[in-house]
Coordinates of C-alpha atoms and ligand atoms in Angstrom, one line a residue:
X282 CA 159.3 -147.5 -128.9
X283 CA 160.5 -148.9 -125.6
X284 CA 159.6 -147.5 -122.3
X285 CA 161.7 -146.9 -119.1
X286 CA 165.3 -146.0 -118.7
X287 CA 168.1 -147.9 -120.4
X288 CA 170.3 -148.5 -117.4
X289 CA 173.5 -150.5 -117.3
X290 CA 174.9 -152.6 -114.6
X291 CA 176.5 -150.9 -111.6
X292 CA 179.8 -152.8 -111.7
X293 CA 182.9 -151.1 -110.5
X294 CA 185.0 -149.2 -112.9
X295 CA 187.9 -151.0 -114.5
X296 CA 191.4 -149.8 -113.6
X297 CA 192.2 -149.0 -117.2
X298 CA 190.6 -148.7 -120.6
X299 CA 191.7 -147.7 -124.0
X300 CA 189.1 -144.9 -124.3
X301 CA 187.2 -143.1 -121.5
X302 CA 184.2 -141.2 -122.7
X303 CA 182.6 -138.5 -120.5
X304 CA 178.9 -138.0 -121.2
X305 CA 176.2 -140.3 -122.5
X306 CA 174.2 -138.0 -124.8
X307 CA 174.3 -138.1 -128.6
X308 CA 178.1 -137.5 -128.5
X309 CA 179.1 -140.2 -126.0
X310 CA 176.6 -142.7 -127.3
X311 CA 177.6 -142.2 -130.9
X312 CA 181.3 -142.5 -129.9
X313 CA 180.6 -145.8 -128.0
X314 CA 178.6 -147.3 -130.9
X315 CA 181.2 -146.4 -133.5
X316 CA 184.2 -147.5 -131.5
X317 CA 182.5 -150.9 -131.0
X318 CA 181.6 -151.1 -134.7
X319 CA 185.2 -150.4 -135.6
X320 CA 186.4 -153.3 -133.5
X321 CA 187.5 -151.4 -130.4
X322 CA 185.6 -152.9 -127.4
X323 CA 187.8 -151.5 -124.6
X324 CA 186.0 -148.3 -123.7
X325 CA 184.0 -146.9 -120.9
X326 CA 181.4 -144.2 -120.9
X327 CA 180.5 -142.4 -117.6
X328 CA 177.7 -140.0 -117.0
X329 CA 176.5 -138.3 -113.8
X330 CA 172.9 -138.8 -114.9
X331 CA 170.8 -141.9 -114.4
X332 CA 170.6 -143.0 -118.1
X333 CA 171.6 -142.0 -121.6
X334 CA 170.2 -138.9 -123.3
X335 CA 172.3 -135.9 -122.1
X336 CA 170.5 -132.7 -122.9
X337 CA 167.5 -134.7 -124.0
X338 CA 167.4 -136.5 -120.7
X339 CA 167.8 -133.3 -118.7
X340 CA 165.5 -130.9 -120.6
X341 CA 162.1 -132.1 -119.6
X342 CA 160.3 -128.8 -119.5
X343 CA 156.7 -128.7 -120.8
X344 CA 156.7 -128.3 -124.6
X345 CA 160.4 -129.4 -125.1
X346 CA 160.7 -130.2 -128.7
X347 CA 163.5 -130.4 -131.2
X348 CA 163.6 -127.3 -133.5
X349 CA 165.5 -129.3 -136.1
X350 CA 163.4 -131.5 -138.4
X351 CA 163.0 -135.1 -137.1
X352 CA 164.4 -136.6 -140.3
X353 CA 167.8 -135.0 -139.6
X354 CA 167.7 -135.6 -135.8
X355 CA 169.0 -139.1 -135.6
X356 CA 172.2 -140.9 -136.2
X357 CA 172.7 -141.7 -139.9
X358 CA 173.4 -145.3 -138.9
X359 CA 170.1 -145.6 -136.9
X360 CA 167.3 -143.9 -138.7
X361 CA 164.0 -143.8 -136.9
X362 CA 160.9 -144.5 -139.0
X363 CA 158.7 -144.1 -136.0
X364 CA 158.9 -140.3 -135.4
X365 CA 155.4 -139.2 -134.8
X366 CA 155.8 -135.6 -136.0
X367 CA 158.0 -133.6 -138.4
X368 CA 159.6 -132.0 -135.3
X369 CA 160.1 -134.5 -132.5
X370 CA 159.0 -133.9 -128.9
X371 CA 161.7 -134.5 -126.2
X372 CA 160.2 -137.8 -124.9
X373 CA 160.5 -139.4 -128.3
X374 CA 164.1 -138.3 -128.8
X375 CA 164.9 -139.7 -125.3
X376 CA 163.2 -143.0 -126.2
X377 CA 165.1 -143.0 -129.5
X378 CA 168.5 -142.7 -127.7
X379 CA 167.5 -145.4 -125.2
X380 CA 166.6 -147.7 -128.1
X381 CA 169.9 -147.0 -129.9
X382 CA 171.8 -147.7 -126.7
X383 CA 170.1 -151.0 -126.1
X384 CA 170.1 -152.2 -129.7
X385 CA 173.8 -151.5 -130.2
X386 CA 174.9 -153.7 -127.3
X387 CA 177.2 -151.2 -125.7
X388 CA 175.4 -150.4 -122.5
X389 CA 177.5 -152.9 -120.5
X390 CA 180.3 -150.3 -120.8
X391 CA 178.2 -147.4 -119.5
X392 CA 178.3 -146.4 -115.9
X393 CA 175.6 -144.0 -114.7
X394 CA 175.6 -141.9 -111.6
X395 CA 179.3 -141.5 -112.0
X396 CA 180.7 -138.0 -112.0
X397 CA 183.9 -137.0 -113.8
X398 CA 186.0 -135.1 -111.2
X399 CA 189.4 -134.6 -112.7
X400 CA 191.8 -135.8 -115.3
X401 CA 195.6 -135.3 -115.3
X402 CA 198.0 -136.3 -118.1
X403 CA 200.6 -138.8 -117.0
X404 CA 203.5 -138.0 -119.4
X405 CA 205.7 -140.9 -118.4
X406 CA 203.0 -143.5 -119.0
X407 CA 201.2 -141.5 -121.8
X408 CA 197.9 -142.0 -120.0
X409 CA 195.1 -139.9 -118.7
X410 CA 194.7 -140.5 -114.9
X411 CA 191.0 -139.8 -114.3
X412 CA 189.3 -139.3 -111.0
X413 CA 185.6 -140.1 -110.8
X414 CA 183.0 -140.3 -108.0
X415 CA 183.3 -144.1 -108.4
X416 CA 187.1 -144.2 -108.2
X417 CA 190.0 -143.8 -110.5
X418 CA 190.5 -145.1 -114.0
X419 CA 193.3 -144.7 -116.5
X420 CA 192.8 -144.3 -120.2
X421 CA 194.8 -143.9 -123.4
X422 CA 192.3 -141.5 -124.9
X423 CA 190.0 -139.1 -123.0
X424 CA 186.9 -138.1 -124.9
X425 CA 184.8 -135.2 -123.5
X426 CA 181.3 -135.6 -124.8
X427 CA 179.9 -133.6 -121.9
X428 CA 178.0 -131.2 -124.1
X429 CA 178.3 -127.5 -124.6
X430 CA 174.8 -126.9 -123.3
X431 CA 174.8 -129.0 -120.1
X432 CA 175.5 -126.5 -117.3
X433 CA 172.6 -124.1 -116.7
X434 CA 173.5 -120.4 -116.5
X435 CA 171.7 -118.6 -113.7
X436 CA 171.1 -114.8 -113.9
X437 CA 173.0 -112.6 -111.4
X438 CA 169.9 -111.0 -110.0
X439 CA 169.8 -109.1 -106.7
X440 CA 167.5 -110.8 -104.2
X441 CA 167.3 -114.1 -106.0
X442 CA 168.1 -115.9 -102.8
X443 CA 165.4 -114.0 -100.9
X444 CA 162.6 -115.2 -103.2
X445 CA 160.3 -117.4 -101.1
X446 CA 158.6 -119.2 -104.0
X447 CA 159.9 -122.1 -106.1
X448 CA 162.8 -121.2 -108.4
X449 CA 164.1 -123.6 -111.1
X450 CA 166.0 -123.5 -114.4
X451 CA 164.3 -124.7 -117.6
X452 CA 166.9 -127.5 -117.9
X453 CA 166.2 -128.7 -114.3
X454 CA 162.4 -128.6 -114.4
X455 CA 160.9 -129.3 -111.0
X456 CA 157.9 -131.5 -111.9
X457 CA 156.8 -131.6 -108.2
X458 CA 155.9 -127.9 -108.4
X459 CA 152.2 -127.5 -109.4
X460 CA 151.7 -124.6 -111.7
X461 CA 148.0 -124.7 -112.0
X462 CA 146.5 -121.4 -110.8
X463 CA 149.9 -120.1 -109.8
X464 CA 151.4 -116.7 -110.6
X465 CA 154.4 -117.6 -112.7
X466 CA 157.4 -115.5 -113.8
X467 CA 159.6 -116.6 -116.7
X468 CA 163.0 -114.9 -117.3
X469 CA 164.3 -115.2 -120.8
X470 CA 162.9 -115.4 -124.3
X471 CA 165.3 -117.8 -126.0
X472 CA 164.8 -121.3 -127.6
X473 CA 163.7 -122.9 -124.3
X474 CA 161.3 -120.1 -123.2
X475 CA 159.5 -119.9 -126.5
X476 CA 158.6 -123.6 -126.1
X477 CA 157.7 -123.7 -122.4
X478 CA 155.7 -120.5 -122.2
X479 CA 153.0 -121.6 -124.6
X480 CA 152.9 -125.0 -122.9
X481 CA 152.1 -123.6 -119.5
X482 CA 150.2 -120.4 -120.3
X483 CA 146.9 -122.2 -120.3
X484 CA 147.1 -123.6 -116.8
X485 CA 148.6 -120.8 -114.8
X486 CA 146.8 -117.9 -113.2
X487 CA 149.1 -115.3 -114.6
X488 CA 152.4 -115.5 -116.5
X489 CA 154.9 -112.6 -116.6
X490 CA 157.6 -113.1 -119.3
X491 CA 160.7 -111.0 -118.8
X492 CA 162.3 -110.2 -122.1
X493 CA 165.7 -108.7 -122.5
X494 CA 166.0 -109.1 -126.2
X495 CA 163.1 -109.9 -128.6
X496 CA 164.0 -113.0 -130.6
X497 CA 163.3 -113.7 -134.3
X498 CA 160.6 -116.4 -134.4
X499 CA 159.6 -118.1 -137.6
X500 CA 156.4 -120.2 -138.0
X501 CA 156.9 -123.8 -137.2
X502 CA 155.5 -126.0 -139.9
X503 CA 155.1 -129.0 -137.7
X504 CA 152.6 -131.8 -138.4
X505 CA 151.8 -135.3 -137.3
X506 CA 153.0 -138.0 -139.7
X507 CA 150.1 -140.2 -140.9
X508 CA 150.2 -143.9 -140.3
X509 CA 150.6 -144.5 -144.0
X510 CA 153.6 -142.2 -144.1
X511 CA 155.3 -144.0 -141.2
X512 CA 154.5 -147.4 -142.8
X513 CA 156.1 -146.2 -146.0
X514 CA 159.2 -145.0 -144.2
X515 CA 159.5 -148.4 -142.6
X516 CA 158.8 -150.4 -145.7
X517 CA 159.8 -148.5 -148.9
X518 CA 163.5 -149.0 -149.4
X519 CA 165.4 -145.8 -149.5
X520 CA 162.4 -143.5 -148.8
X521 CA 163.5 -142.2 -145.5
X522 CA 167.1 -141.7 -146.7
X523 CA 165.7 -139.7 -149.6
X524 CA 163.6 -137.6 -147.3
X525 CA 166.6 -137.1 -145.0
X526 CA 168.9 -136.1 -148.0
X527 CA 166.3 -133.5 -149.2
X528 CA 165.9 -132.1 -145.7
X529 CA 169.7 -132.0 -145.4
X530 CA 170.2 -130.2 -148.7
X531 CA 167.4 -127.7 -147.8
X532 CA 169.3 -126.8 -144.6
X533 CA 172.7 -126.6 -146.3
X534 CA 171.3 -124.2 -148.8
X535 CA 170.6 -121.7 -146.0
X536 CA 174.3 -121.4 -145.1
X537 CA 175.0 -118.4 -147.4
X538 CA 172.4 -116.4 -145.5
X539 CA 174.4 -116.8 -142.3
X540 CA 178.0 -116.5 -143.6
X541 CA 178.1 -114.2 -146.6
X542 CA 174.8 -112.7 -147.6
X543 CA 173.0 -111.6 -144.4
X544 CA 170.7 -109.5 -146.5
X545 CA 169.0 -112.7 -147.6
X546 CA 167.8 -112.8 -144.0
X547 CA 165.6 -109.8 -144.5
X548 CA 163.5 -111.8 -146.9
X549 CA 163.1 -114.5 -144.3
X550 CA 162.4 -111.9 -141.6
X551 CA 159.2 -110.9 -143.5
X552 CA 157.8 -114.3 -142.6
X553 CA 158.7 -113.8 -138.9
X554 CA 157.1 -110.3 -138.9
X555 CA 153.9 -111.8 -140.4
X556 CA 154.1 -114.4 -137.6
X557 CA 153.9 -111.6 -135.1
X558 CA 151.2 -109.7 -136.9
X559 CA 149.0 -112.7 -137.4
X560 CA 148.9 -113.5 -133.7
X561 CA 149.1 -110.1 -132.0
X562 CA 146.6 -107.3 -132.6
X563 CA 147.8 -104.9 -130.0
X564 CA 150.3 -102.5 -131.6
X565 CA 152.1 -101.9 -128.3
X566 CA 152.7 -105.7 -127.8
X567 CA 153.6 -106.1 -131.5
X568 CA 156.3 -103.4 -131.0
X569 CA 157.6 -105.1 -127.9
X570 CA 157.8 -108.5 -129.7
X571 CA 159.6 -107.1 -132.7
X572 CA 163.4 -107.9 -132.8
X573 CA 166.0 -105.2 -133.4
X574 CA 168.9 -107.1 -134.9
X575 CA 169.5 -109.0 -138.1
X576 CA 167.8 -112.3 -138.4
X577 CA 170.3 -115.1 -137.8
X578 CA 172.5 -113.1 -135.5
X579 CA 171.1 -115.2 -132.6
X580 CA 169.6 -118.6 -133.1
X581 CA 166.6 -118.4 -135.4
X582 CA 163.7 -119.8 -133.4
X583 CA 160.6 -121.5 -134.7
X584 CA 157.2 -121.5 -133.1
X585 CA 153.6 -121.0 -134.2
X586 CA 152.3 -120.7 -130.6
X587 CA 154.7 -118.2 -129.0
X588 CA 153.0 -115.1 -130.2
X589 CA 149.5 -116.4 -129.6
X590 CA 150.7 -117.2 -126.0
X591 CA 152.0 -113.6 -125.6
X592 CA 148.6 -112.3 -126.7
X593 CA 146.7 -114.2 -124.0
X594 CA 144.9 -112.1 -121.3
X595 CA 146.8 -113.8 -118.5
X596 CA 150.3 -113.3 -120.1
X597 CA 152.3 -110.1 -119.9
X598 CA 155.5 -109.5 -121.9
X599 CA 157.6 -107.3 -119.6
X600 CA 160.5 -105.5 -121.4
X601 CA 161.5 -103.2 -118.5
X602 CA 164.8 -104.6 -117.1
X603 CA 164.6 -106.6 -113.8
X604 CA 165.9 -104.5 -110.9
X605 CA 165.7 -107.1 -108.1
X606 CA 163.6 -109.8 -106.5
X607 CA 161.7 -109.6 -103.2
X608 CA 160.3 -112.5 -101.2
X609 CA 157.2 -112.6 -103.4
X610 CA 157.7 -110.4 -106.4
X611 CA 159.9 -109.5 -109.4
X612 CA 160.6 -105.8 -109.3
X613 CA 161.5 -103.9 -112.6
X614 CA 163.7 -100.8 -113.0
X615 CA 160.6 -98.6 -113.1
X616 CA 159.7 -99.7 -109.6
X617 CA 156.8 -102.0 -110.6
X618 CA 156.6 -105.1 -108.4
X619 CA 154.8 -108.1 -110.1
X620 CA 153.9 -110.8 -107.5
X621 CA 155.0 -114.3 -108.4
X622 CA 154.7 -117.8 -106.7
X623 CA 157.1 -119.6 -109.1
X624 CA 160.1 -118.2 -110.9
X625 CA 161.3 -120.1 -114.0
X626 CA 164.8 -119.2 -115.2
X627 CA 165.2 -119.9 -118.9
X628 CA 168.4 -118.0 -119.2
X629 CA 170.5 -120.6 -121.1
X630 CA 173.8 -122.4 -120.5
X631 CA 177.4 -121.8 -119.8
X632 CA 178.1 -122.4 -123.4
X633 CA 181.4 -120.7 -124.2
X634 CA 183.0 -121.5 -120.8
X635 CA 182.7 -125.3 -121.0
X636 CA 183.0 -126.0 -117.2
X637 CA 184.6 -129.4 -117.8
X638 CA 187.8 -127.5 -118.9
X639 CA 188.5 -126.6 -115.3
X640 CA 188.9 -130.4 -114.6
X641 CA 191.4 -131.4 -117.3
X642 CA 195.1 -130.8 -116.6
X643 CA 197.6 -131.2 -119.4
X644 CA 201.3 -132.1 -119.2
X645 CA 202.4 -128.5 -118.4
X646 CA 200.3 -128.7 -115.2
X647 CA 197.8 -126.2 -116.5
X648 CA 194.1 -126.8 -116.9
X649 CA 192.3 -126.5 -120.2
X650 CA 190.4 -123.6 -118.7
X651 CA 193.7 -121.8 -117.9
X652 CA 195.1 -122.4 -121.3
X653 CA 191.8 -121.2 -122.9
X654 CA 191.8 -118.1 -120.7
X655 CA 195.1 -117.1 -122.2
X656 CA 194.7 -118.4 -125.8
X657 CA 191.0 -118.0 -126.2
X658 CA 188.7 -121.0 -126.5
X659 CA 189.9 -122.8 -129.5
X660 CA 190.9 -126.2 -130.8
X661 CA 192.1 -128.0 -133.9
X662 CA 189.1 -129.1 -136.0
X663 CA 187.0 -128.5 -132.9
X664 CA 188.2 -131.9 -131.8
X665 CA 191.7 -131.6 -130.2
X666 CA 193.7 -128.9 -128.4
X667 CA 197.5 -128.2 -128.5
X668 CA 199.0 -129.0 -125.1
X669 CA 196.5 -131.7 -124.4
X670 CA 197.6 -135.0 -125.9
X671 CA 195.1 -137.8 -126.5
X672 CA 192.2 -135.5 -125.5
X673 CA 189.2 -135.4 -127.9
X674 CA 186.3 -133.1 -127.7
X675 CA 182.9 -133.8 -129.1
X676 CA 181.1 -130.5 -129.8
X677 CA 184.3 -128.7 -129.2
X678 CA 185.1 -125.0 -130.1
X679 CA 183.5 -123.8 -133.3
X680 CA 181.5 -126.9 -134.2
X681 CA 178.0 -125.6 -133.4
X682 CA 175.5 -124.8 -136.0
X683 CA 172.9 -122.1 -136.7
X684 CA 171.2 -123.9 -139.5
X685 CA 171.2 -127.7 -139.2
X686 CA 171.4 -130.8 -136.9
X687 CA 174.2 -131.1 -134.4
X688 CA 174.0 -134.9 -134.9
X689 CA 175.7 -134.4 -138.2
X690 CA 178.7 -132.6 -136.6
X691 CA 178.8 -135.1 -133.8
X692 CA 179.1 -138.0 -136.3
X693 CA 181.9 -136.2 -138.1
X694 CA 183.8 -135.7 -134.9
X695 CA 183.2 -139.3 -133.8
X696 CA 184.6 -140.6 -137.2
X697 CA 187.7 -138.4 -136.7
X698 CA 188.5 -139.7 -133.3
X699 CA 187.8 -143.4 -134.1
X700 CA 190.1 -143.0 -137.1
X701 CA 192.7 -141.3 -134.8
X702 CA 192.7 -144.2 -132.4
X703 CA 193.1 -146.9 -135.1
X704 CA 195.9 -144.9 -136.8
X705 CA 197.6 -144.6 -133.4
X706 CA 197.4 -148.3 -132.9
X707 CA 198.6 -149.1 -136.4
X708 CA 201.5 -146.7 -136.2
X709 CA 202.5 -147.7 -132.7
X710 CA 201.8 -144.3 -131.2
X711 CA 201.3 -143.7 -127.5
X712 CA 200.2 -140.1 -127.9
X713 CA 199.2 -137.5 -130.5
X714 CA 199.0 -133.8 -129.8
X715 CA 197.7 -131.1 -132.1
X716 CA 200.5 -129.1 -133.5
X717 CA 200.5 -125.4 -132.4
X718 CA 200.9 -124.1 -135.9
X719 CA 198.1 -126.3 -137.3
X720 CA 195.8 -125.1 -134.5
X721 CA 196.7 -121.5 -135.1
X722 CA 196.2 -121.8 -138.9
X723 CA 192.8 -123.5 -138.4
X724 CA 191.6 -120.8 -136.1
X725 CA 193.0 -117.9 -138.1
X726 CA 191.0 -119.2 -141.1
X727 CA 187.9 -119.7 -138.9
X728 CA 188.0 -116.2 -137.5
X729 CA 188.7 -114.7 -140.9
X730 CA 185.5 -116.4 -142.2
X731 CA 183.7 -115.1 -139.1
X732 CA 184.1 -111.5 -140.0
X733 CA 181.4 -111.4 -142.6
X734 CA 178.9 -113.6 -140.9
X735 CA 175.6 -112.3 -139.5
X736 CA 176.8 -113.6 -136.1
X737 CA 179.5 -110.9 -136.1
X738 CA 177.7 -108.1 -138.1
X739 CA 174.0 -108.6 -137.1
X740 CA 173.9 -106.2 -134.2
X741 CA 173.3 -108.6 -131.4
X742 CA 175.1 -110.1 -128.4
X743 CA 174.7 -113.9 -128.4
X744 CA 176.0 -116.8 -126.4
X745 CA 178.1 -117.7 -129.5
X746 CA 180.5 -115.0 -128.6
X747 CA 183.0 -115.0 -125.7
X748 CA 183.7 -112.0 -123.5
X749 CA 186.0 -110.5 -126.1
X750 CA 183.4 -110.8 -128.9
X751 CA 185.1 -113.8 -130.6
X752 CA 182.7 -116.4 -131.9
X753 CA 183.9 -119.6 -130.3
X754 CA 180.8 -121.6 -130.8
X755 CA 179.7 -121.8 -134.4
X756 CA 181.0 -123.5 -137.5
X757 CA 181.1 -120.9 -140.4
X758 CA 180.7 -123.3 -143.2
X759 CA 178.5 -126.2 -144.4
X760 CA 178.3 -129.4 -142.4
X761 CA 179.5 -131.1 -145.6
X762 CA 182.7 -129.1 -145.5
X763 CA 183.2 -130.1 -141.8
X764 CA 182.5 -133.8 -142.7
X765 CA 185.1 -133.6 -145.5
X766 CA 187.8 -131.9 -143.3
X767 CA 187.3 -134.5 -140.5
X768 CA 186.8 -137.6 -142.6
X769 CA 190.4 -138.7 -142.0
X770 CA 192.6 -138.3 -139.0
X771 CA 195.5 -136.1 -140.3
X772 CA 198.4 -137.5 -138.4
X773 CA 200.8 -135.0 -140.0
X774 CA 199.1 -132.1 -138.1
X775 CA 200.0 -133.9 -134.8
X776 CA 203.1 -134.3 -132.7
X777 CA 203.5 -138.0 -132.4
X778 CA 205.0 -140.0 -129.5
X779 CA 205.8 -143.6 -130.2
X780 CA 205.0 -146.3 -127.8
X781 CA 208.1 -147.0 -125.8
X782 CA 210.2 -149.5 -127.9
X783 CA 208.1 -149.0 -131.0
X784 CA 209.0 -147.0 -134.1
X785 CA 206.6 -144.2 -135.2
X786 CA 206.1 -145.9 -138.5
X787 CA 204.7 -148.9 -136.8
Ligands
N01_133 O1 169.0 -120.1 -123.8 P1 169.3 -118.8 -124.6 P2 168.0 -121.3 -124.1 N1 168.3 -111.2 -117.3 O2 170.7 -118.4 -124.2 C1 167.8 -114.3 -121.4 C2 169.5 -125.0 -127.5 N2 168.2 -125.3 -127.5 O3 168.0 -122.3 -123.0 O4 168.9 -112.6 -125.5 C3 167.3 -111.3 -118.2 O5 169.0 -119.0 -126.1 C4 168.4 -114.0 -122.7 O6 168.3 -112.7 -123.1 P3 169.4 -112.1 -124.2 C5 169.8 -124.0 -128.6 O7 171.0 -124.1 -129.2 C6 167.8 -126.1 -128.5 O8 166.7 -120.8 -124.5 O9 170.7 -112.6 -123.9 N3 167.3 -112.2 -119.3 C7 167.6 -115.0 -123.6 O10 166.4 -114.5 -123.9 C8 169.7 -122.7 -127.9 O11 170.3 -121.6 -128.6 C9 166.5 -126.5 -128.5 O12 169.2 -110.6 -124.1 C10 168.4 -113.0 -119.4 C11 167.4 -116.2 -122.6 O13 167.5 -115.6 -121.3 C12 170.4 -123.0 -126.6 O14 169.9 -124.3 -126.3 C13 165.5 -126.1 -127.6 C14 169.4 -112.9 -118.5 C15 168.4 -117.3 -122.8 O15 168.3 -117.8 -124.1 C16 170.0 -122.2 -125.4 O16 168.6 -121.9 -125.4 C17 166.0 -125.3 -126.5 C18 169.3 -112.0 -117.4 N4 170.3 -111.9 -116.5 C19 167.3 -124.9 -126.5 N5 170.4 -113.8 -118.9 C20 166.1 -127.4 -129.7 O17 164.9 -127.5 -130.0 C21 169.9 -114.4 -120.0 N6 168.7 -113.9 -120.3 C22 167.1 -128.2 -130.4

């Protein structure tokens, strides 16, 4: 693997491009590579960060590891025979993305350190007028690949500003803060916390973990690949594809547990309870660590060192709600003040809100956020939105997964938008806009399917749900079904505006 950031030149932005992509994570990079491979070279990808990687660039907390098997966590067009483990650590995924970016020859069309500020649809010219921190640019298509989990969500805790020690979010880890021999408090017990707590527990003086809801945590059967295995993956034709296909099918087979037969989850939950009992002897701690909702309702976590970390002498699992913070302590509702030098906030992301929606204004003069506030967060095929011509979302509404790799969904959405662009060119179309009826029908079907899922019936409150309790995050079917439904851009579900002087038939 290569080392060091994959940076592009710092040339000024062009005045106009065919496709402007916001975000250089898996979504933006995949989009750039596939556009280029399809013959469209006129695109630009901007990102406020310093290099490619997105969430894998930003989440550098100790212990950050992918909880999806390595074999599924790469683009299908750029398999990586060099994964060192069955679940890849963050630095390897980041290196992988740098390598893909360099090898694909698209980096000259990436601009880093450039923030997306606003986009407004220019109806007369059928163009997006985009403002960035590096100046304006116009584009025929605007692709938001900004990521659903990119904006940290901070807890609304009284006294947070009064805390004198260091405070940082898990996704904005402050590596300058030494933790050795410090009294550390961690808020949250989600996917990030269960990775970072075991990674730091051994070096800190004390670690208080503030838990609001106990998660389901299955053992992680992670292992290092032997040299011979890696060599075989590199040399034996088809071997890695076969392994990937088997892993893929194994994951797809779990879909019924989430969408139709939540009772299957109770079989799996035995393994999670055994995970607790193996590591924790104290019955009081065992009871605190035990979840009280159906497995699968929130993201199923995997770790073999979370419970052993909780059982350490220097770690306390605090389940009393936090009342407030003082200059040097976290105070819980029972009045107990636990002193802390460092506060780590592992409270997740603004996932359902998608902050970029505030910055995109459609032809009616309303932002995507305003439209979603009325209509609910929704789109057509998770990729387009009625009222916003030529806007494509990667990881848009209801594309998330509880069971498999998001890279699969991203590739489906990228194929959909690349096909859209080429059909538009072939048919002489200046703009396409999802039909209101098509979007309504798509979402009615989604929400009907949601009713029986464990996400709706499992007795939990998760970030998958919006304030009204509607699941706007997850895809309630297999990734295969999503791939099939997005395999071809369905022009007939779109209002079409011909290029001035051209006929819609091209
Ligand atoms: O965030 P979370 P995350 N007071 O929302 C608690 C992906 N991911 O960063 O459950 C006290 O899961 C909250 O409590 P509760 C993955 O998709 C992937 O851990 O709401 N506590 C919860 O315990 C994941 O789902 C990988 O009651 C508060 C925690 O904070 C997503 O990112 C690795 C609170 C937040 O958990 C988010 O994970 C890591 C408050 N005010 C993450 N507010 C992979 O390996 C929140 N909490 C691929």
